[in-house]
Structure formats: structure tokens, C-alpha cells
Coordinates of C-alpha atoms in Angstrom, one line a residue:
Chain T
M1 CA 94.7 93.5 134.0
S2 CA 98.4 94.4 135.6
R3 CA 99.7 98.6 135.7
R4 CA 103.2 96.9 136.6
L5 CA 105.9 97.1 133.9
S6 CA 107.7 94.0 134.5
W7 CA 110.8 92.4 133.0
S8 CA 109.0 90.3 130.4
I9 CA 106.8 92.9 129.4
S10 CA 110.3 95.0 128.8
L11 CA 111.3 92.2 127.1
M12 CA 108.2 92.0 124.9
L13 CA 108.4 96.0 123.7
L14 CA 111.8 96.0 122.9
P15 CA 112.4 94.6 119.6
A16 CA 109.4 96.6 118.1
V17 CA 110.9 99.3 119.5
A18 CA 114.2 99.4 119.0
F19 CA 113.5 98.7 115.0
F20 CA 111.0 101.5 115.0
V21 CA 113.4 103.5 117.1
V22 CA 116.7 103.0 115.3
F23 CA 114.9 103.2 111.7
A24 CA 111.7 105.5 111.7
L25 CA 111.5 107.3 114.6
G26 CA 115.4 107.9 114.9
P27 CA 115.6 108.8 111.2
M28 CA 113.2 111.3 110.8
I29 CA 114.4 113.4 113.8
A30 CA 117.4 112.9 112.0
A31 CA 116.3 114.5 109.1
V32 CA 115.7 118.1 110.5
Y33 CA 119.2 118.1 111.9
I34 CA 120.7 117.3 108.8
S35 CA 118.9 120.3 106.9
L36 CA 120.5 122.2 108.8
L37 CA 123.8 120.5 107.1
D38 CA 125.1 121.7 104.1
W39 CA 126.4 117.8 103.1
N40 CA 127.1 116.2 99.9
G41 CA 127.4 113.5 101.9
I42 CA 130.7 112.2 101.9
S43 CA 132.9 115.6 103.1
T44 CA 132.8 117.1 106.5
P45 CA 129.2 118.7 107.1
H46 CA 129.1 122.4 107.3
W47 CA 126.3 123.9 109.9
V48 CA 124.5 126.4 107.7
G49 CA 121.6 126.8 110.0
F50 CA 118.2 127.1 108.4
G51 CA 119.8 128.4 105.2
N52 CA 118.8 125.4 103.2
W53 CA 115.4 126.0 104.4
A54 CA 115.7 129.2 103.3
K55 CA 116.4 128.1 100.1
A56 CA 113.8 125.9 99.7
F57 CA 111.1 128.7 100.2
T58 CA 113.1 130.7 97.2
D59 CA 114.6 127.9 94.7
S60 CA 111.7 128.6 92.1
V61 CA 112.8 124.8 90.7
T62 CA 111.8 123.8 94.6
L63 CA 108.6 126.7 94.6
H64 CA 107.5 125.0 91.2
S65 CA 107.5 121.7 92.8
I66 CA 105.3 122.8 95.8
F67 CA 102.9 124.4 93.2
L68 CA 102.9 121.0 91.5
T69 CA 101.9 118.9 94.5
V70 CA 99.2 121.0 95.6
Q71 CA 97.9 120.3 91.7
V72 CA 98.5 117.0 92.2
M73 CA 96.6 117.1 96.2
V74 CA 93.6 119.3 94.4
L75 CA 93.0 117.2 90.7
S76 CA 93.3 113.5 92.9
W77 CA 91.3 114.8 95.0
I78 CA 88.3 116.2 92.3
V79 CA 89.1 113.6 90.3
Q80 CA 89.1 110.5 92.5
T81 CA 86.5 110.9 95.1
P82 CA 83.2 111.0 92.8
I83 CA 84.3 107.9 90.9
S84 CA 85.5 106.0 94.0
L85 CA 81.8 107.1 95.8
L86 CA 79.5 106.1 93.0
L87 CA 81.5 102.6 92.6
G88 CA 81.5 102.5 96.4
V89 CA 77.7 102.8 96.2
F90 CA 77.6 100.9 93.0
L91 CA 79.1 97.3 94.3
A92 CA 77.8 97.8 97.5
G93 CA 74.7 96.4 95.7
R94 CA 74.2 92.6 95.7
Q95 CA 73.7 91.9 92.7
R96 CA 75.6 88.9 91.5
Y97 CA 77.0 91.4 87.7
R98 CA 78.2 93.9 90.5
A99 CA 80.3 91.4 92.6
L100 CA 81.8 90.2 89.6
L101 CA 82.4 93.1 88.1
G102 CA 84.0 94.6 91.4
V103 CA 86.1 91.4 91.1
F104 CA 88.3 93.6 87.9
Y105 CA 88.2 96.6 89.7
F106 CA 90.4 95.4 92.1
L107 CA 92.7 93.6 90.6
P108 CA 94.9 97.0 89.6
L109 CA 95.4 97.7 93.6
L110 CA 97.1 94.9 94.3
F111 CA 100.2 95.6 91.1
S112 CA 103.3 97.4 92.0
A113 CA 103.8 101.2 91.3
V114 CA 106.3 100.0 88.7
A115 CA 104.3 98.1 86.9
I116 CA 101.7 100.3 86.7
G117 CA 104.2 102.9 85.6
L118 CA 105.4 100.3 83.0
I119 CA 102.4 99.5 81.8
W120 CA 100.8 102.9 80.9
A121 CA 104.1 104.5 80.2
S122 CA 104.8 101.9 77.6
S123 CA 102.7 100.7 76.0
M124 CA 99.2 102.3 77.1
L125 CA 100.8 106.2 76.4
S126 CA 103.6 106.3 74.3
A127 CA 103.6 107.7 70.5
N128 CA 102.7 104.4 69.5
G129 CA 100.7 103.3 72.6
A130 CA 97.0 101.8 72.8
L131 CA 95.8 105.1 73.8
N132 CA 96.9 106.8 70.3
S133 CA 95.9 103.7 68.4
F134 CA 92.2 104.2 69.5
L135 CA 91.4 107.5 68.7
K136 CA 93.1 107.1 65.3
A137 CA 90.7 103.8 65.2
I138 CA 87.9 106.2 65.8
G139 CA 88.7 109.0 63.7
A140 CA 89.8 111.6 66.1
S141 CA 93.4 111.2 64.7
S142 CA 93.8 115.4 65.6
L143 CA 92.9 113.9 69.7
T144 CA 96.3 112.0 69.6
N145 CA 99.6 112.9 71.6
D146 CA 102.3 112.7 73.0
W147 CA 100.9 111.9 76.6
L148 CA 104.5 111.8 78.9
G149 CA 106.2 113.7 76.2
N150 CA 104.0 117.0 76.4
P151 CA 105.0 119.4 79.1
N152 CA 101.8 120.7 79.4
I153 CA 100.0 117.7 79.1
A154 CA 102.6 115.4 81.4
L155 CA 101.1 116.3 84.7
Y156 CA 97.6 115.5 83.5
A157 CA 98.8 112.2 82.8
V158 CA 100.7 111.3 85.7
I159 CA 97.5 112.1 87.8
A160 CA 95.4 109.9 85.6
V161 CA 97.5 107.0 85.8
I162 CA 97.7 108.3 89.4
A163 CA 93.8 108.0 89.9
W164 CA 93.6 104.8 88.4
Q165 CA 96.0 103.4 90.9
F166 CA 94.3 104.4 93.9
I167 CA 90.6 104.7 92.6
P168 CA 90.4 100.6 93.8
F169 CA 91.4 101.7 97.3
H170 CA 88.8 104.6 97.7
T171 CA 86.2 102.6 96.1
L172 CA 86.4 99.6 98.4
L173 CA 86.4 102.1 101.5
Y174 CA 82.8 103.5 100.4
Q175 CA 81.8 99.9 99.4
A176 CA 82.1 98.7 103.2
G177 CA 80.9 102.0 104.7
T178 CA 78.2 102.1 102.4
R179 CA 77.2 98.3 103.1
Q180 CA 77.1 99.9 107.1
I181 CA 73.9 102.3 106.4
P182 CA 71.1 100.6 108.2
Q183 CA 68.9 98.9 105.6
V184 CA 65.7 100.6 107.6
L185 CA 66.9 104.1 106.9
Y186 CA 66.0 102.9 103.3
E187 CA 62.7 101.5 104.0
A188 CA 61.8 104.8 106.0
A189 CA 62.6 106.9 102.9
R190 CA 61.0 104.6 100.1
I191 CA 58.0 104.7 102.6
D192 CA 57.5 108.7 102.0
G193 CA 58.3 108.5 98.5
A194 CA 61.6 108.8 97.9
G195 CA 63.3 107.8 94.3
T196 CA 66.6 106.8 93.8
L197 CA 68.2 110.4 93.8
Q198 CA 66.5 111.2 97.0
Q199 CA 67.8 108.4 98.9
F200 CA 71.2 109.1 97.4
F201 CA 71.3 112.6 98.4
Y202 CA 69.4 112.5 101.7
I203 CA 70.5 108.8 103.3
T204 CA 73.7 107.6 101.4
L205 CA 75.8 110.8 100.8
P206 CA 75.4 112.2 104.6
Q207 CA 75.8 108.6 106.2
L208 CA 79.0 108.5 104.5
K209 CA 80.4 111.7 105.9
Y210 CA 83.5 109.7 108.1
T211 CA 84.1 107.8 104.6
V212 CA 84.9 110.9 102.5
V213 CA 86.9 112.6 105.3
T214 CA 88.8 109.5 105.8
S215 CA 89.3 109.1 102.3
T216 CA 89.9 112.4 101.6
I217 CA 93.1 112.6 104.4
L218 CA 94.4 109.5 102.8
I219 CA 94.2 111.2 99.2
L220 CA 96.1 114.0 100.4
T221 CA 98.6 112.6 102.2
G222 CA 99.1 110.1 99.7
S223 CA 99.6 112.7 97.2
L224 CA 102.5 114.6 99.1
T225 CA 104.4 111.2 98.9
Y226 CA 103.4 110.0 95.2
F227 CA 107.3 109.1 93.8
D228 CA 107.2 105.3 91.9
V229 CA 104.6 106.1 89.1
I230 CA 105.8 109.3 88.1
Y231 CA 109.6 108.5 88.6
V232 CA 109.0 105.4 86.9
M233 CA 106.8 107.5 84.0
T234 CA 108.8 110.7 83.5
G235 CA 111.4 111.4 86.2
G236 CA 110.1 114.2 87.0
G237 CA 109.8 115.5 83.4
P238 CA 109.7 116.5 80.7
G239 CA 111.7 119.8 81.5
Y240 CA 110.3 120.4 85.7
A241 CA 107.4 119.4 84.6
T242 CA 105.8 116.2 86.7
R243 CA 108.9 117.1 89.5
T244 CA 106.7 116.8 92.3
L245 CA 108.1 118.0 96.1
P246 CA 109.1 113.6 96.4
L247 CA 110.9 114.1 92.8
Q248 CA 112.9 117.0 93.4
M249 CA 113.6 115.4 97.4
Y250 CA 115.0 112.4 95.4
I251 CA 116.5 114.5 93.0
T252 CA 118.5 116.7 94.8
A253 CA 119.7 114.2 98.0
F254 CA 120.9 111.5 95.9
Q255 CA 121.3 113.0 91.9
D256 CA 122.7 116.4 93.0
A257 CA 124.3 115.0 96.2
Q258 CA 122.7 118.0 98.6
I259 CA 122.3 115.8 101.2
G260 CA 121.2 118.9 103.6
Y261 CA 119.2 120.6 101.2
G262 CA 117.3 117.4 100.2
S263 CA 116.8 116.4 103.9
A264 CA 114.8 120.5 104.3
I265 CA 112.4 119.6 101.5
A266 CA 111.8 115.9 102.8
V267 CA 111.1 117.6 106.5
I268 CA 109.2 120.1 104.4
L269 CA 107.3 116.4 103.4
A270 CA 106.8 115.1 107.1
V271 CA 105.7 118.3 108.3
V272 CA 102.5 119.1 106.4
G273 CA 101.8 115.2 106.2
V274 CA 101.8 114.8 110.2
L275 CA 99.5 117.7 110.0
L276 CA 97.0 115.9 107.3
S277 CA 97.4 113.4 109.5
L278 CA 96.4 114.9 112.9
I279 CA 92.9 116.2 111.2
M280 CA 92.6 112.8 110.2
I281 CA 93.0 111.6 113.9
R282 CA 90.9 114.0 115.0
L283 CA 88.0 113.8 112.2
T284 CA 87.8 110.0 112.4
G285 CA 88.6 106.7 114.3
F286 CA 91.8 107.0 115.2
G287 CA 91.6 109.5 118.5
R288 CA 88.0 107.5 119.4
M289 CA 90.3 103.8 119.8
E290 CA 92.2 105.4 122.1
S291 CA 89.3 106.5 124.6
Q292 CA 88.0 102.9 124.1
A293 CA 91.6 102.0 126.2
E294 CA 90.8 104.4 129.0
G295 CA 87.6 102.2 130.0
L296 CA 89.1 99.3 130.0
Chain K
M1 CA 54.0 91.4 98.2
A2 CA 52.2 89.9 100.7
V3 CA 49.1 86.6 99.9
G4 CA 46.0 87.4 99.9
Q5 CA 46.6 90.7 98.1
S6 CA 44.1 91.5 94.7
T7 CA 44.5 90.6 91.4
A8 CA 44.9 94.0 90.3
R9 CA 47.5 94.8 93.2
R10 CA 49.4 91.6 92.0
E11 CA 49.3 93.0 88.5
A12 CA 51.1 97.0 89.5
A13 CA 53.8 94.6 91.3
K14 CA 55.0 93.0 87.9
P15 CA 57.4 96.2 86.6
A16 CA 58.7 95.9 90.1
R17 CA 59.8 92.5 90.0
L18 CA 60.8 93.0 86.7
R19 CA 63.2 95.8 87.5
R20 CA 64.9 93.9 90.3
M21 CA 65.5 90.8 87.5
L22 CA 67.0 93.2 85.4
P23 CA 69.8 95.3 85.8
N24 CA 68.9 98.7 86.0
P25 CA 70.7 100.2 82.7
I26 CA 72.1 103.2 83.8
P27 CA 74.5 101.7 86.8
L28 CA 75.0 98.6 84.6
V29 CA 76.5 101.3 81.9
L30 CA 78.7 103.3 83.7
G31 CA 79.9 100.0 85.7
L32 CA 80.7 98.3 82.3
V33 CA 82.4 101.7 81.4
W34 CA 84.5 101.6 84.2
F35 CA 85.8 98.1 84.0
V36 CA 86.8 98.7 80.3
I37 CA 89.0 101.8 82.0
A38 CA 90.1 99.5 85.2
F39 CA 90.3 95.9 83.0
Y40 CA 91.5 97.4 79.7
P41 CA 95.3 98.0 81.0
V42 CA 96.0 94.5 81.9
Y43 CA 94.0 92.8 79.3
Y44 CA 96.4 94.6 76.7
M45 CA 99.5 94.4 78.8
F46 CA 98.8 90.5 78.5
I47 CA 97.8 90.6 74.8
T48 CA 101.0 92.8 74.2
S49 CA 103.7 90.2 75.4
L50 CA 102.8 87.6 73.5
R51 CA 103.2 89.8 70.5
T52 CA 106.8 89.7 68.3
Q53 CA 108.8 92.7 68.4
A54 CA 107.7 93.8 64.9
G55 CA 104.0 92.8 65.7
F56 CA 103.4 95.4 68.5
L57 CA 103.4 98.5 65.7
S58 CA 100.1 96.7 63.9
G59 CA 98.5 95.0 66.5
S60 CA 94.8 94.8 67.3
L61 CA 93.6 96.8 70.2
W62 CA 91.3 94.0 71.3
L63 CA 92.3 90.4 70.4
P64 CA 95.3 88.8 70.7
P65 CA 97.5 87.9 67.9
S66 CA 96.7 84.7 66.1
N67 CA 99.9 83.4 66.6
P68 CA 101.4 84.4 69.7
T69 CA 104.4 84.0 70.9
I70 CA 106.6 83.0 74.3
E71 CA 109.8 83.9 73.0
N72 CA 109.3 87.9 75.1
Y73 CA 108.9 85.1 78.1
L74 CA 112.0 83.1 77.3
G75 CA 113.7 86.2 76.8
V76 CA 113.0 87.8 80.1
I77 CA 113.9 84.3 82.5
Q78 CA 117.1 84.5 80.5
N79 CA 118.1 88.0 81.1
G80 CA 117.8 86.5 85.0
I81 CA 114.2 87.7 86.0
G82 CA 114.6 84.2 88.7
L83 CA 117.0 85.9 90.9
Y84 CA 115.2 88.7 91.5
F85 CA 112.2 86.8 91.9
L86 CA 114.6 85.0 94.7
N87 CA 115.5 88.0 96.0
S88 CA 112.1 90.0 96.4
A89 CA 110.9 86.8 97.7
F90 CA 113.5 87.0 100.7
V91 CA 113.0 90.5 101.3
T92 CA 109.3 89.8 101.7
V93 CA 109.5 86.8 103.6
I94 CA 112.1 87.5 106.7
S95 CA 110.5 91.3 106.9
V96 CA 106.9 90.1 106.3
V97 CA 108.3 87.0 110.0
L98 CA 110.1 90.0 112.1
I99 CA 107.3 93.0 111.5
V100 CA 104.5 90.5 112.8
A101 CA 106.7 88.6 115.6
V102 CA 107.7 91.6 116.8
S103 CA 104.6 93.9 116.4
L104 CA 102.3 90.2 118.1
L105 CA 105.0 90.9 120.9
A106 CA 104.3 94.6 121.7
A107 CA 100.7 94.0 120.4
Y108 CA 100.1 91.8 122.9
A109 CA 101.8 94.2 126.0
I110 CA 99.9 97.3 124.7
A111 CA 96.9 95.7 125.2
R112 CA 97.6 93.6 128.3
I113 CA 99.3 96.2 130.4
R114 CA 97.6 99.5 131.8
S115 CA 101.5 100.7 132.5
R116 CA 102.6 104.5 131.6
V117 CA 105.4 103.6 129.5
V118 CA 103.5 100.8 127.6
Q119 CA 100.7 103.2 126.8
F120 CA 103.4 105.9 126.3
T121 CA 104.9 103.4 123.7
F122 CA 102.1 102.8 121.8
R123 CA 101.3 106.6 121.5
V124 CA 104.9 106.7 119.8
F125 CA 104.3 103.9 117.5
L126 CA 100.8 105.3 116.6
L127 CA 102.7 108.7 115.7
G128 CA 104.6 106.3 113.1
L129 CA 101.7 106.5 111.0
A130 CA 102.0 109.4 109.8
I131 CA 106.0 109.8 108.8
P132 CA 106.3 109.3 105.5
L133 CA 108.6 107.4 104.1
Q134 CA 110.6 109.5 101.7
A135 CA 110.5 112.1 104.8
A136 CA 113.1 109.4 106.6
I137 CA 115.0 107.7 103.4
I138 CA 117.9 110.5 103.4
P139 CA 119.0 110.1 107.3
I140 CA 118.1 105.9 106.3
Y141 CA 120.7 106.0 103.7
V142 CA 123.2 107.5 105.9
L143 CA 122.3 105.0 108.2
I144 CA 122.7 101.5 106.3
V145 CA 125.9 103.0 104.5
H146 CA 127.3 103.4 108.3
I147 CA 126.2 99.9 109.5
G148 CA 127.8 98.4 106.1
L149 CA 124.6 97.4 104.6
Y150 CA 124.4 99.4 101.7
D151 CA 124.2 97.4 98.7
T152 CA 122.9 94.0 100.6
L153 CA 119.4 92.4 100.6
Y154 CA 120.0 92.8 104.3
G155 CA 119.6 95.9 104.2
L156 CA 116.6 96.5 102.7
I157 CA 115.0 94.5 106.0
P158 CA 115.6 96.6 108.9
P159 CA 113.6 100.2 107.1
Q160 CA 110.6 97.6 105.9
V161 CA 110.5 96.1 109.1
A162 CA 110.3 99.6 111.1
F163 CA 108.0 100.5 108.3
G164 CA 105.9 97.6 108.6
I165 CA 105.7 98.2 112.8
P166 CA 103.4 100.6 113.4
L167 CA 100.2 99.6 111.3
T168 CA 100.5 95.8 112.3
V169 CA 101.0 96.5 115.8
L170 CA 97.6 99.4 116.2
I171 CA 95.7 96.1 114.0
L172 CA 96.8 93.3 116.3
V173 CA 96.4 95.9 119.7
N174 CA 92.5 96.2 118.6
F175 CA 92.3 92.5 118.0
I176 CA 93.7 91.8 121.2
R177 CA 91.7 93.7 123.1
D178 CA 89.0 92.1 122.2
I179 CA 89.8 88.6 123.3
P180 CA 87.5 88.3 126.5
N181 CA 88.9 88.8 130.2
E182 CA 88.0 86.1 130.9
L183 CA 89.9 83.5 129.2
Y184 CA 93.6 85.6 130.6
D185 CA 92.1 85.3 134.2
S186 CA 91.7 81.9 133.9
M187 CA 95.5 81.6 132.3
V188 CA 96.5 83.4 135.1
L189 CA 95.0 81.4 137.8
D190 CA 96.8 78.3 136.6
G191 CA 99.6 79.9 137.2
S192 CA 100.5 81.0 133.8
G193 CA 103.3 83.2 132.4
H194 CA 103.0 86.7 129.6
F195 CA 104.6 84.1 127.1
R196 CA 102.8 80.8 128.1
I197 CA 99.6 83.2 127.2
L198 CA 100.9 84.5 124.5
R199 CA 101.4 81.4 122.7
S200 CA 98.9 79.1 124.0
L201 CA 95.6 81.9 124.1
V202 CA 97.1 84.9 122.2
F203 CA 98.4 83.6 119.5
P204 CA 95.4 80.9 118.0
L205 CA 93.1 83.3 118.4
S206 CA 94.5 86.3 116.7
R207 CA 94.4 84.6 113.7
P208 CA 92.5 86.1 111.5
A209 CA 94.2 89.2 112.2
L210 CA 97.7 87.9 111.4
I211 CA 97.2 86.3 108.2
T212 CA 95.2 89.9 107.6
V213 CA 98.8 91.9 108.2
V214 CA 100.7 89.5 106.6
I215 CA 99.2 89.7 103.4
Y216 CA 99.2 93.8 104.0
N217 CA 102.9 93.7 105.1
A218 CA 103.6 91.6 101.8
L219 CA 102.2 93.0 99.8
Q220 CA 104.2 96.2 101.1
V221 CA 107.1 94.8 101.0
W222 CA 107.0 92.8 97.1
N223 CA 106.0 95.8 95.5
N224 CA 107.7 98.6 97.5
F225 CA 110.4 100.6 95.4
L226 CA 112.3 103.5 96.8
F227 CA 114.3 101.0 99.9
P228 CA 115.8 98.9 96.6
L229 CA 116.0 102.3 94.5
I230 CA 118.4 103.5 97.4
L231 CA 120.3 101.8 99.4
T232 CA 121.1 99.2 96.5
Q233 CA 123.1 99.7 93.8
S234 CA 124.2 96.8 92.3
S235 CA 121.9 94.3 90.0
N236 CA 122.4 90.9 91.5
V237 CA 120.5 92.5 94.7
Q238 CA 117.9 94.1 92.5
T239 CA 114.3 93.6 93.8
L240 CA 111.5 92.8 90.9
P241 CA 110.3 96.5 91.4
L242 CA 113.5 97.7 90.2
A243 CA 115.0 95.0 88.2
L244 CA 111.7 95.7 86.4
Q245 CA 112.5 99.6 86.0
Q246 CA 115.6 98.5 84.8
F247 CA 114.4 96.8 82.3
Q248 CA 112.5 99.8 80.8
G249 CA 116.0 101.0 80.0
Q250 CA 117.2 97.9 78.7
Y251 CA 114.7 97.3 76.4
G252 CA 114.0 100.5 75.0
V253 CA 111.6 100.0 72.1
N254 CA 110.9 96.1 72.8
V255 CA 107.5 96.9 74.5
P256 CA 106.2 93.0 74.0
G257 CA 109.6 92.2 76.0
L258 CA 109.2 94.8 78.7
M259 CA 105.3 93.5 79.1
A260 CA 106.5 89.7 79.2
A261 CA 108.7 90.9 82.0
V262 CA 105.6 93.4 83.8
F263 CA 103.2 90.0 83.3
L264 CA 105.6 87.6 85.0
S265 CA 105.8 90.4 87.9
V266 CA 102.4 91.1 88.7
L267 CA 101.4 86.6 88.0
P268 CA 102.2 85.3 91.6
I269 CA 99.5 88.5 93.1
I270 CA 96.8 87.6 90.2
V271 CA 97.2 83.5 91.6
L272 CA 97.2 84.6 95.1
Y273 CA 94.2 87.0 94.4
V274 CA 92.4 84.1 92.4
V275 CA 92.6 82.0 95.7
A276 CA 92.2 83.9 98.5
R277 CA 90.5 87.2 97.1
R278 CA 88.7 88.4 100.0
Q279 CA 91.7 87.7 102.8
L280 CA 94.0 90.1 100.0
L281 CA 91.3 93.2 99.7
G282 CA 90.2 93.2 103.6
G283 CA 94.0 92.8 103.9
L284 CA 94.2 96.5 102.2
T285 CA 92.0 98.3 103.9
A286 CA 92.6 97.0 107.3
G287 CA 92.7 100.2 109.6
F288 CA 91.0 102.4 107.8
G289 CA 87.8 100.8 107.3
K290 CA 85.8 102.7 109.8

């Protein structure tokens, strides 16, 4: 193992570094700079210092979208975690029928967010869509609703569709995690007379601790950036009902041409995202992988 | 249930064996409930795509139409969905080849060379895992406009590559590190240089990891919506997800037509899923499966 940085090694690193610095890291840093400008993208930019930042924390629309984003984070976690956990444990079982059901469970995972948004917005949740037809068919007409058009309900409808989109992914994590639990633990518990529920709470759940942490942080950081599904289904509306931070950033920068202000919102997203990811690196395996490298 | 147990004990064991053969009813029922929730929207999309526009409003919730029509599909194809397929395929193929090629080179260097500069580079890539796409999109837009690639398919590729690199490098580094040192040593003794080792040792041995990263990145690029939304404008350079979203406006109340377009857009992925389910699902959780 060489410690020297030779020419050929530099050549190997160069293309990846160039792409990454020019089109990912550089833009990220540039976003901080642009957030200090008053700029519409065309005319000469004006330096406004922290003006956009002050605006972000006083503008009622942005504050509202911060509030919505936190709601999406918390509710997504509450909805997605227990369902994914149970489904993952369920699919970890070796029965044939479970494997077969798994084939169908994971299908939505592969669809583009746009496809998912269109399926739900146009045929499931629309006024004459499947959900309302179903409610009418079972005699519950009073429960029918304009799911995406009613400002009191739209956010919950969006959170439900996002859950539908992402539960398969987290199920996959929990399935893999459950399968790694040593069978000896269960055998010992059975000898001690533990029932199924006891086994779940005293073995499965504690053993899945790291998976729960990973999945949780992915849900939280993911909630910050959910954009496609919401954009396709509601465009942030009705009114401001589903205008979460990423939508507020998009609308501010690209529809209202306030590039500087939009960048301030983007940087807020990034800072919170990086903080959450650092927590993930602390609590899960990513940090340990580097320490493994030290031993080489 | 060892041989030689008393008859009485064997009788007692019977219900246990029966229980093992018949699925436990509570998980079975809950499992079927989730089956309906997970799969019904996909099924409903498909049966809707076979309905006439008038038939959509009166159609059954569960059954396909008695006389299915393919006119929705013909309409979508006439509307030029073929071009959007080609656009998406073009961007996906070039991006994935670039991502995997540059990441493999970098991962080899990171896995083999303990120089400070190299390891620092790795840390910077890892930091990239935390950068949300949305946070960098405004400067990327400014940059792409500036270098004259706005509203071209080429403009979509560099940002896709940049955001594919961190996770791809991470997965490949972990894999290359697991290749036994003796194999490298023997090649070094034979006088092979880095590129030679990469080509005849690392490349063939890391095939499973390469397949994983190809699948992961292909799905990411194929399904990406934000870059085309912001970096293109003309309809002839639209990729599939953006074109679908525009169909939504064009088709308005023609839900069967829209669902036919959605179905065509997911069809290649469904086919791939049928052929290579394990690799697809493995590719999606790569890097998180701890």
C-alpha cells in the first residue's frame, strides 16, 4: 500500500473531483454567496448582506412553509416508522406467501415521483377518483372529499401519498435488519417461555435499534426535500396549504425570480439537512467505516 | 420432535406443526390489507388506461373494462412519447457511464493510496452525501445558463454525474478494500501499474458492486424530475418525468389517456423488476443496509 501521491493516482481522482466540485460542492458554496444578494437572475445583483436571511425568518409565507415542513417531518415519521417496521418484520419471515406479497409491496419503490403523483392526483384522490367512488359504494358518501383541493385536508393527503411512496424503502431496511438478528436469541427466548409479542418487544425491537435510527434520519432529511410529489399533485396549493420549504424555494427563485431570497431558503434546507446527516453519521455506521480504514 | 419420543408427546406436537403449515391469521390478514394498499393504485392505473374517456366515470373499481381499448396508448404514442423515452435513455446512459467510470477510478485511488490528500478527498465526497439537491439547484441553474447548456440534454448530464458520485464512490471503495491484499501484491511484483491493476484485477472482481451502482444510478437519473424541470424549457428536450407532468396539463380531464402515459413510463422498470428483482432492490438500499 503506497502513501505517495503519484501522477497516475492524481489523474484517477481528477475527473470525479472535477465533476463533484464544479457541479455539486461549488454550487452549494455559491448558494451561500447568492443568498447575500438581491438578484433577479438577470440584472446587476445588489449586496444585501443578511437581508434575505432576516426576510426568511420574518416573511409569513416562509415561516408558514417552515411550519408545514416540520409537520411533514413529524407526521411522516409517525406514519412511516411503525408500518415499515411491522412490514419489514413480516417480510423477514421465510414463508412462501410473504415473499410473494413482498414482490408487490416493493413495486412503488421503482416508480418516478411524477408517476406516483399523477396516479394519486388524477385517478385515486380526484373528485371522481377511486377513493371517493369506493366510499360511495360502501355507503359512506358523507366521507367523500376533495382530498387535494380542500386546504384543511390537502397536507394530510400529500403526507399519505409520500408515505405510500417511501414505506417500501424503509420496509426493505427493516427486512434486512430483522434477518440479521441471530436466531439463537429467539431460541433462547422460546426456551424461557417468551411468546410472540414478548419476543418482538424484547429481542426484535432492541436488535433493530440501528435500523430505526438510520430509517428515522432518512425520513427526517427526506422530508426536508420532498418536492416532486407535492409539486405534481398540488403545486403547493390550494393557497399555501402544501407549500413546504422546497416548494417555497422553487416558487421564490424560479417563478418570482428572487434568486437571492430563494438561495437563502435553499441554504436553510442544506444546513438542517447536513446537521441531521451528521447525527446519522454519529449514530450509525458511516463514521465507523472510516475508522476501519485507519487499520489498513 | 426427535425420534423415540412417546406417542403422547407426538400428539401434543401436532397442533404446533399444523400452525407452522397454516399461516398465522393476524399477520396474514394485515399482510393482505397492505397488499391492497400498495398494489391497488398500480392496478387501478392499469385498468383505467384501458377505458374509454367516457367509461372512466362509470367504470368499475375492481374489474377491467369488458371491452378494453388501446386508443389511449395510440394517442400517447402519437403525442410523441417515443421522443421522451429516447431523451431519457440518452441522458440516463451517458450519465450512468460517466458516474461509474469516474467513481471507479476515484474509488481505486481512495482504497489503495493512504496519502493525506487522497483521504481528504474521500471525506469531501462523503460530505457530498449530505448535500440535498434542492440546496444547490439555483447556482447549478446559473452555471448551466452561463456555459450555454441551458435547455439542452447535455446540460442535464454534469449535475446528474456530480450528485451520483458520492454514494457510488462510497460503495465502490468499501468493495475494493475487501479485495485481498495478496492479489494486489502479486500484480505489483509482476510490475503492473495502477491502470493495469484496475483493468485486469479490480474491474473484473468488483462486478457485483458495479452492477449495484449501475442500477442505483440508472433509477435515480431515469426518475429525476428537478433537473429537467429547471434546466430545460423546450418540449423536444423533455425527459419522461417532465413530459408526463406536462401531459397532466394537456390531457386535463382525459384521465385514461394520462394513465396510459404513466403506464408506458413505468413499463421498462416493471420489466426490469420482473427480470432482476434482487439486484434492483439490493441496488436501492446499497450504502444504507447496516
